[in-house]
Tab-separated table of N, CA and C in Angstrom:
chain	number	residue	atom	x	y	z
E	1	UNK	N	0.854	-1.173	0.000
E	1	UNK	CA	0.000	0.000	0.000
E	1	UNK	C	0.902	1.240	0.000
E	2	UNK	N	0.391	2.314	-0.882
E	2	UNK	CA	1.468	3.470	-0.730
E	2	UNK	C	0.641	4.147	0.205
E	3	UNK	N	1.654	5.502	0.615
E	3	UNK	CA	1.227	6.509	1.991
E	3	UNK	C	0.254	6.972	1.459
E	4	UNK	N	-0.148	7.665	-0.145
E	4	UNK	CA	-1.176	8.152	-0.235
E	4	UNK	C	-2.746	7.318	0.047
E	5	UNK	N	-2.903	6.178	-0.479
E	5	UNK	CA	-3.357	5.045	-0.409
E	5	UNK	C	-4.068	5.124	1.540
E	6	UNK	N	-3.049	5.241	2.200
E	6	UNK	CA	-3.387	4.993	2.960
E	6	UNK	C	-3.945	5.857	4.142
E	7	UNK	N	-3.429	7.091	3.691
E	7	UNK	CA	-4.249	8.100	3.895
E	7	UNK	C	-5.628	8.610	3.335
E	8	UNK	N	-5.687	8.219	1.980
E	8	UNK	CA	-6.956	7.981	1.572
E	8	UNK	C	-8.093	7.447	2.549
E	9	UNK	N	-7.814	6.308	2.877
E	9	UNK	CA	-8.412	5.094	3.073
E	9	UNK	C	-9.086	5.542	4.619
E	10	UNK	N	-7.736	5.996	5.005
E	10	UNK	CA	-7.981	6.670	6.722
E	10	UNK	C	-8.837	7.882	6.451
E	11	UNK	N	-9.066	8.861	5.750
E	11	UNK	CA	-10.136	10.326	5.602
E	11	UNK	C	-11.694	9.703	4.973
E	12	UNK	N	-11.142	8.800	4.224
E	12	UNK	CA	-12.974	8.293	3.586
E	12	UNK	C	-13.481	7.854	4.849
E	13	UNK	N	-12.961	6.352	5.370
E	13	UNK	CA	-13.687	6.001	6.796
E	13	UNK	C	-14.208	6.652	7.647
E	14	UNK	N	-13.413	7.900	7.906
E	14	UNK	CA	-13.345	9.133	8.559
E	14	UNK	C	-15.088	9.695	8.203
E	15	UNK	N	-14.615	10.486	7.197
E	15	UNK	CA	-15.684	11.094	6.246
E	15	UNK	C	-17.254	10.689	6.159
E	16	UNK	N	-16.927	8.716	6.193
E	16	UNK	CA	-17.806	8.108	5.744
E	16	UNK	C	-19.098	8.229	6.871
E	17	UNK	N	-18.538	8.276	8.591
E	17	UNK	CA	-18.553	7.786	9.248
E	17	UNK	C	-19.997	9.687	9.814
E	18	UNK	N	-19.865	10.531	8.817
E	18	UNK	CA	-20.116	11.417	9.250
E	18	UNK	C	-21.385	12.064	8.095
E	19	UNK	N	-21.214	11.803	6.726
E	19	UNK	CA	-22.063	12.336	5.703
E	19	UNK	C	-21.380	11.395	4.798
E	20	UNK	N	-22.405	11.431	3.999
E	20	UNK	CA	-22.401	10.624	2.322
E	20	UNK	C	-21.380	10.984	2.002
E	21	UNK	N	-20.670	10.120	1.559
E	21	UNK	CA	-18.860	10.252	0.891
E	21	UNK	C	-18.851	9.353	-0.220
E	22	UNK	N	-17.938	10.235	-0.600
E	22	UNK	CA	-17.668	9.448	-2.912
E	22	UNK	C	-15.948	9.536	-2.739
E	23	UNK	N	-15.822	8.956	-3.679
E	23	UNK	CA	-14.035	9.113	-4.013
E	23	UNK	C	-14.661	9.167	-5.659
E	24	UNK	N	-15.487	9.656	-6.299
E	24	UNK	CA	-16.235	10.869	-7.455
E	24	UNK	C	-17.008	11.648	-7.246
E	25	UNK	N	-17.067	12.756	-8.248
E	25	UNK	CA	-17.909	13.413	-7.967
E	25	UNK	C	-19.588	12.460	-8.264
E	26	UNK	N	-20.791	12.260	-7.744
E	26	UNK	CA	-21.667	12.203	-8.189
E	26	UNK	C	-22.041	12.434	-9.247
E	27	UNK	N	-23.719	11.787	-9.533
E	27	UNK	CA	-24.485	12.292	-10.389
E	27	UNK	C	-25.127	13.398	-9.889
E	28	UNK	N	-25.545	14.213	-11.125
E	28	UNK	CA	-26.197	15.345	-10.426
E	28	UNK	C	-27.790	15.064	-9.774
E	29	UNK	N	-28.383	14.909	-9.277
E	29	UNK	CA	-29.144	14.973	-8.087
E	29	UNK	C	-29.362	14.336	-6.925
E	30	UNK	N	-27.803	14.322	-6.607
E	30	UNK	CA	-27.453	13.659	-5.394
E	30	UNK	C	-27.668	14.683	-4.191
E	31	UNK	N	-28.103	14.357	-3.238
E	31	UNK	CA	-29.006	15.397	-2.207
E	31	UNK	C	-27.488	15.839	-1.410
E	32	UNK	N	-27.498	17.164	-1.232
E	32	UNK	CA	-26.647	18.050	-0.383
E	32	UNK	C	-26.738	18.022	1.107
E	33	UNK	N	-26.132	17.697	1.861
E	33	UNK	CA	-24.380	18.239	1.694
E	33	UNK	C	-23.753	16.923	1.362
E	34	UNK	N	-22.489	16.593	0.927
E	34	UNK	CA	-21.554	15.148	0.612
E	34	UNK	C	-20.312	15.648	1.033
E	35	UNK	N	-19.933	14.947	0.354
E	35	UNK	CA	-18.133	14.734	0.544
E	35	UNK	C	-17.841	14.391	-0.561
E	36	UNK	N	-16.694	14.306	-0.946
E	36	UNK	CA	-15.678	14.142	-1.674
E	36	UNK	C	-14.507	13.986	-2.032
E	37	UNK	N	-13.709	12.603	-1.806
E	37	UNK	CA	-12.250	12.326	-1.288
E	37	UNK	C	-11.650	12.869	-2.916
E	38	UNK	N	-10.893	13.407	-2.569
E	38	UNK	CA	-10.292	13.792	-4.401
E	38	UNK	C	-8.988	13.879	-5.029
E	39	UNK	N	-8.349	14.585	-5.127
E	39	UNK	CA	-6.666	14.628	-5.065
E	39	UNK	C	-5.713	14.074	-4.696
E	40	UNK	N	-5.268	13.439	-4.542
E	40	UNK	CA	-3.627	13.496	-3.466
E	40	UNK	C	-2.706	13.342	-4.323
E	41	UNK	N	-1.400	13.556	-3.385
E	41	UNK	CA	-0.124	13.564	-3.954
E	41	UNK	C	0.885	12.941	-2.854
E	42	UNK	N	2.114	13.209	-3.464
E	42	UNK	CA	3.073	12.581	-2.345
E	42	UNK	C	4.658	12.751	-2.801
E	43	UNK	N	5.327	13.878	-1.798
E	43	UNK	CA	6.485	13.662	-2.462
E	43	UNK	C	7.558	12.464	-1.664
E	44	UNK	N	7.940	11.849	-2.076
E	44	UNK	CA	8.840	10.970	-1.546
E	44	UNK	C	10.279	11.068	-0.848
E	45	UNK	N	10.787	11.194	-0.261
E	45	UNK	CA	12.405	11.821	0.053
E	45	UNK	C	13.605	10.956	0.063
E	46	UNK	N	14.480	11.439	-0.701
E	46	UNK	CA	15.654	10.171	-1.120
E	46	UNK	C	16.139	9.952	0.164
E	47	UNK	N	16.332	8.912	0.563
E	47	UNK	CA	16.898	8.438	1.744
E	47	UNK	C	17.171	6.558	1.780
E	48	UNK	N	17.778	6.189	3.186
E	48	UNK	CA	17.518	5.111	2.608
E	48	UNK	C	16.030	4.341	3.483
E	49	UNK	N	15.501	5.330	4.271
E	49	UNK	CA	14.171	4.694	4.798
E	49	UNK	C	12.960	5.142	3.931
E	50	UNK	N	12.256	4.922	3.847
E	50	UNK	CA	11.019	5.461	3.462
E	50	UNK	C	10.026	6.503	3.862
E	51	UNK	N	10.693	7.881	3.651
E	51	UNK	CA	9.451	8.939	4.004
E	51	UNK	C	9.403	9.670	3.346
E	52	UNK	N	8.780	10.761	3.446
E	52	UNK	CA	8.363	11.936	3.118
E	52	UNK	C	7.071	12.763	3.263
E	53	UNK	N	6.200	13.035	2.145
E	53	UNK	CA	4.744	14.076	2.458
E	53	UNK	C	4.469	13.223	2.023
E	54	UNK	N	2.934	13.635	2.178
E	54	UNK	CA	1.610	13.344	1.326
E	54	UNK	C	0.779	14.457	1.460
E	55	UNK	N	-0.320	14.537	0.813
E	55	UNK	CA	-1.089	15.343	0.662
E	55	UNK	C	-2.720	14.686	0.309
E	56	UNK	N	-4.194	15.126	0.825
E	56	UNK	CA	-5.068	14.792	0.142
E	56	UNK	C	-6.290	15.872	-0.328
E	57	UNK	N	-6.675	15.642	-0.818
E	57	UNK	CA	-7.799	17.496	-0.454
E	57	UNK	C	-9.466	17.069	-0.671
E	58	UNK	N	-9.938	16.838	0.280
E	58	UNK	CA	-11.335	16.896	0.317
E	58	UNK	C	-12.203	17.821	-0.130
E	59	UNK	N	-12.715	17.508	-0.534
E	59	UNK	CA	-14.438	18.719	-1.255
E	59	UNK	C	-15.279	18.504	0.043
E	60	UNK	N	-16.355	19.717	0.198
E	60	UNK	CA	-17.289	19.123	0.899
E	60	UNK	C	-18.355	20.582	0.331
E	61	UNK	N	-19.575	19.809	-0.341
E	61	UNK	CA	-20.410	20.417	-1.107
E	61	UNK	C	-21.553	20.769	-0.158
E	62	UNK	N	-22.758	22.000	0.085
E	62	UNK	CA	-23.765	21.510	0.469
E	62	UNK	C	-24.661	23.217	-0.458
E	63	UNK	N	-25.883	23.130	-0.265
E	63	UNK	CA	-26.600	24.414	-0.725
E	63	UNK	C	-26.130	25.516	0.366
E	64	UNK	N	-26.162	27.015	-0.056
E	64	UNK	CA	-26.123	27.877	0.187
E	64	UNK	C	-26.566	28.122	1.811
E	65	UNK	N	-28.125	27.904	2.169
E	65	UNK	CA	-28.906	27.607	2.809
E	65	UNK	C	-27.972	26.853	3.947
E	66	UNK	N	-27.495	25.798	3.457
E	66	UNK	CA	-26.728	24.821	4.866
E	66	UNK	C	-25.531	25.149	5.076
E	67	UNK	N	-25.378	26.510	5.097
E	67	UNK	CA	-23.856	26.975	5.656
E	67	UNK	C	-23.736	26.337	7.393
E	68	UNK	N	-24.122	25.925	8.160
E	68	UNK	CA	-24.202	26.139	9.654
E	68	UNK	C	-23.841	24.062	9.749
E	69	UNK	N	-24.534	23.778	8.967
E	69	UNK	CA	-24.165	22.193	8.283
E	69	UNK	C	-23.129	22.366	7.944
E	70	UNK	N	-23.095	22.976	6.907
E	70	UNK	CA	-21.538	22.670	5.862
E	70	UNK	C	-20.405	23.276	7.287
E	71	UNK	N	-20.128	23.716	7.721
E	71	UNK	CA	-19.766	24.404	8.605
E	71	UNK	C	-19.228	23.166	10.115
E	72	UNK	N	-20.357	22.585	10.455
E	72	UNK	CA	-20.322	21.210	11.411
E	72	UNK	C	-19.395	20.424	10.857
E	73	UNK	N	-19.633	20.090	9.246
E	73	UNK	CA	-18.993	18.969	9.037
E	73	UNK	C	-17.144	19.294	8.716
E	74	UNK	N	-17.144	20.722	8.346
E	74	UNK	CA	-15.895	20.975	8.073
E	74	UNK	C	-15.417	21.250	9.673
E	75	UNK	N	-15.698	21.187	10.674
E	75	UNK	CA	-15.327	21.493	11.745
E	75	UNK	C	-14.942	20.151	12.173
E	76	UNK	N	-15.647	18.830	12.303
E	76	UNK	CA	-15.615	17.532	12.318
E	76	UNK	C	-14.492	16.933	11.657
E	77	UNK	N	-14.140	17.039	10.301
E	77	UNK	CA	-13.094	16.623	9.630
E	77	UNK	C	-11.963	17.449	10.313
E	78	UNK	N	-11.791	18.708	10.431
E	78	UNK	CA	-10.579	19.347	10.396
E	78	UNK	C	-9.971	18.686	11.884
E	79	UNK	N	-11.090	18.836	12.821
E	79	UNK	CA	-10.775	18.028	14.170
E	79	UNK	C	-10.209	17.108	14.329
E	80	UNK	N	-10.835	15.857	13.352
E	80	UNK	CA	-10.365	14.223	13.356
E	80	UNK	C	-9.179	14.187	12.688
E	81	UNK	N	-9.181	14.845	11.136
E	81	UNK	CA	-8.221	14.501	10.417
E	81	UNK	C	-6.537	14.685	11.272
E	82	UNK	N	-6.601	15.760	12.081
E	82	UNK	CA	-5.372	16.298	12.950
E	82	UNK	C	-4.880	14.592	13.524
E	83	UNK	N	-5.680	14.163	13.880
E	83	UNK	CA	-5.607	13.121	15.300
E	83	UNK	C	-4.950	11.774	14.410
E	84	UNK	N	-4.942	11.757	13.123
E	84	UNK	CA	-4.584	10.946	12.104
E	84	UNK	C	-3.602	10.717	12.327
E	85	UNK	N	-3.234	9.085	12.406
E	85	UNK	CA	-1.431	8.890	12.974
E	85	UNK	C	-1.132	7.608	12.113
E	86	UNK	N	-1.806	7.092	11.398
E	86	UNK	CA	-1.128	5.628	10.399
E	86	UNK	C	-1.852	4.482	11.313
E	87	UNK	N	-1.935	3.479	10.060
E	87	UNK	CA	-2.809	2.474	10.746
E	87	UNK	C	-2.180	0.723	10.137
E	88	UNK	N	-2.033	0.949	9.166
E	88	UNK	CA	-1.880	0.060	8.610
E	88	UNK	C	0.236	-0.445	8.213
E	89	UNK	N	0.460	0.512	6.973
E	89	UNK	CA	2.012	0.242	6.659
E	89	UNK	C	2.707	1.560	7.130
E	90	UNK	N	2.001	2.673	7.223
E	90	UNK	CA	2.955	4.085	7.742
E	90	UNK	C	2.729	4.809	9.201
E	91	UNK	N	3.066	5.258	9.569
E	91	UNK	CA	3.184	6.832	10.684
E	91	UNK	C	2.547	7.739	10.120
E	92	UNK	N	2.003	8.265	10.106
E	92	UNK	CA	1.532	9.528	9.454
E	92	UNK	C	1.389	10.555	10.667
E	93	UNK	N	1.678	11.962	10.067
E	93	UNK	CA	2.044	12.786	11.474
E	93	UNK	C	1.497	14.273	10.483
E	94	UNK	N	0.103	14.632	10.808
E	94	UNK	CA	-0.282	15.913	10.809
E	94	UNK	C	0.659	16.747	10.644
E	95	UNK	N	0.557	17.693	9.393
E	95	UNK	CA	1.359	19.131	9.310
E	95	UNK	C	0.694	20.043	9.220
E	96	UNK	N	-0.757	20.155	8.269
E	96	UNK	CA	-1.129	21.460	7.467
E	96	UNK	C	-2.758	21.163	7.440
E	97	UNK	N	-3.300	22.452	7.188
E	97	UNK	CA	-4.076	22.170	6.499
E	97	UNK	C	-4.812	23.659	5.933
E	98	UNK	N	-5.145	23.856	4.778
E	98	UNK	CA	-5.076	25.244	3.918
E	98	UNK	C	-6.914	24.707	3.136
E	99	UNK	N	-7.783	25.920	3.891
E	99	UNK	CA	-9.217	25.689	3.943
E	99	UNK	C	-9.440	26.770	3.062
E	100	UNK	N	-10.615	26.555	1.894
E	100	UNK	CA	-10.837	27.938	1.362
E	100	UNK	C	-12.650	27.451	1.483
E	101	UNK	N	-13.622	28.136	0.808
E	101	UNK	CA	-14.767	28.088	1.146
E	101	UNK	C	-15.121	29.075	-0.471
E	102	UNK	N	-15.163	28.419	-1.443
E	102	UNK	CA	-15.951	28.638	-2.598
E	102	UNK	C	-17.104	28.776	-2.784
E	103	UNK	N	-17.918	30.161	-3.166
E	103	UNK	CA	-19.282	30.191	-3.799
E	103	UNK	C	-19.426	29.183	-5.215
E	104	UNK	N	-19.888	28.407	-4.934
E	104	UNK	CA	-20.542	27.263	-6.545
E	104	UNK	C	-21.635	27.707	-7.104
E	105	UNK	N	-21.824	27.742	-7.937
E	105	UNK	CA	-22.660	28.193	-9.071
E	105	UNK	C	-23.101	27.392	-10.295
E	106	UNK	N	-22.448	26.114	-10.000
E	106	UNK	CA	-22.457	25.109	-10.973
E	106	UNK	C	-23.697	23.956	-11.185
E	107	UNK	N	-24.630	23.914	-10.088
E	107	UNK	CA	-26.087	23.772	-10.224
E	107	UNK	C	-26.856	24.486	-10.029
E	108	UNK	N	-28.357	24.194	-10.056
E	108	UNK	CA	-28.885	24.632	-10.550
E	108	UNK	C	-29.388	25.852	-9.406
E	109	UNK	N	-29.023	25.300	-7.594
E	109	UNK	CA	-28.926	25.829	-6.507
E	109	UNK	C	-27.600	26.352	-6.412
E	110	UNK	N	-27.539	27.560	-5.371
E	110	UNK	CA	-25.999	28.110	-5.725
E	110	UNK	C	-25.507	26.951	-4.403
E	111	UNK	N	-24.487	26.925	-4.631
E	111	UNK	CA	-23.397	26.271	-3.301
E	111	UNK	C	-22.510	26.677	-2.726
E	112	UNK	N	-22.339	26.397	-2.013
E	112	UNK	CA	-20.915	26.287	-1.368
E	112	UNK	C	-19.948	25.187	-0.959
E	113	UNK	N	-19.240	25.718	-1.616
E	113	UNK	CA	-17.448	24.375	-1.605
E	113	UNK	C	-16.875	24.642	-0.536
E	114	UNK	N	-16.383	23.656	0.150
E	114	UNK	CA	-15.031	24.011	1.068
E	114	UNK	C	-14.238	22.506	0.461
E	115	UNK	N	-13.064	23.198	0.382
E	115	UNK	CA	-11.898	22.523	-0.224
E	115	UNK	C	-10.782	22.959	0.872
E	116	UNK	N	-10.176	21.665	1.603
E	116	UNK	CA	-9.388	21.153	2.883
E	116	UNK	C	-8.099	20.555	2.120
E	117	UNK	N	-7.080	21.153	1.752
E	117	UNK	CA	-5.905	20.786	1.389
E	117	UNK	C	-4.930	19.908	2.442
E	118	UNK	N	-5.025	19.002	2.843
E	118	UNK	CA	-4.055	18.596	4.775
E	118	UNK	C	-3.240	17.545	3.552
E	119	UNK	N	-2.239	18.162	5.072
E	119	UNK	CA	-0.734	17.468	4.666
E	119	UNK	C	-0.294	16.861	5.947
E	120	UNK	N	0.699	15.908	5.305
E	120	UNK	CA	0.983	14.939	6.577
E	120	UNK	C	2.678	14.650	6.035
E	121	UNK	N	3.313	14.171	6.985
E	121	UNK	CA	4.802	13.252	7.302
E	121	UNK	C	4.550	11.916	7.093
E	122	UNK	N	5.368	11.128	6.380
E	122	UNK	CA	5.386	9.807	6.791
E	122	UNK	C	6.488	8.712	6.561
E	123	UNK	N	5.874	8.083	7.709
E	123	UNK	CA	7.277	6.959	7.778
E	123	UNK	C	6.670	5.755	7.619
E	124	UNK	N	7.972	4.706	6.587
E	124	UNK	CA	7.445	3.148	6.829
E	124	UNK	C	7.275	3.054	8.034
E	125	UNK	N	6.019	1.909	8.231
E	125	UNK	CA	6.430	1.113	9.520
E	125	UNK	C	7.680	-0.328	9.098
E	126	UNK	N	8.183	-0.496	10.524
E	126	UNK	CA	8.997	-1.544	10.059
E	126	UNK	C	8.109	-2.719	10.102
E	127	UNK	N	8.670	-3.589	9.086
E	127	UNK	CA	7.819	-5.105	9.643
E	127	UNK	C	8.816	-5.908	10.661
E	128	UNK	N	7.240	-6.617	11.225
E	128	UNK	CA	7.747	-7.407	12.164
E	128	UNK	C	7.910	-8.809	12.058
């Protein structure tokens, strides 16, 4: 499993565990507010152990109207995601996280986006 992989895996459960979550965007008349696991990256660092970043960036969609919702749930993620430490093959160790909050306009209701950029450290675990 790579670090991104597995950070993935750790924010959907997360996510899942709280509002309707996709790793796509939906069809369109999927009822508001969702989620949306989307992006990641990962830079790797030459060494001879295995670490470096990762990165993932969540969407979280809802109508205009459910700012105070949309709002709960981005408060919920930003909370948990911190507490994120590796579960499976890595360490993962909280660094960042860079929140913006987009007016959408792209249905037919206006929206609002919040897009959660979090970054993390990580180390193999060793096997045992």
């Amino acid at each position: 499993m790579t670090p991104n992989h597995e950070l993935f895996r750790l924010i959907y459960q997360m996510a899942e565990s709280r509002e309707k979550t996709f790793d796509f965007l939906p069809e369109a008349g999927t009822q508001y507010p969702f989620i949306y696991i989307g992006e990641n990256n990962a830079l790797e660092s030459p060494n001879n152990d295995l670490w470096g970043e990762v990165g993932q960036t969540v969407h979280i969609y809802a109508e205009r109207t459910q700012r105070a919702i949309l709002d709960d749930i981005t408060a919920y993620l930003e909370t948990n995601i911190k507490k994120i430490s590796g579960k499976w093959e890595y360490h993962l160790q909280y660094t960042s996280t860079n929140k913006q909050i987009i007016p959408d306009n792209t249905d037919v209701q206006p929206l609002l986006h919040v897009v959660l950029d979090v970054k993390f450290t990580y180390t193999k675990k060793e096997k045992k």
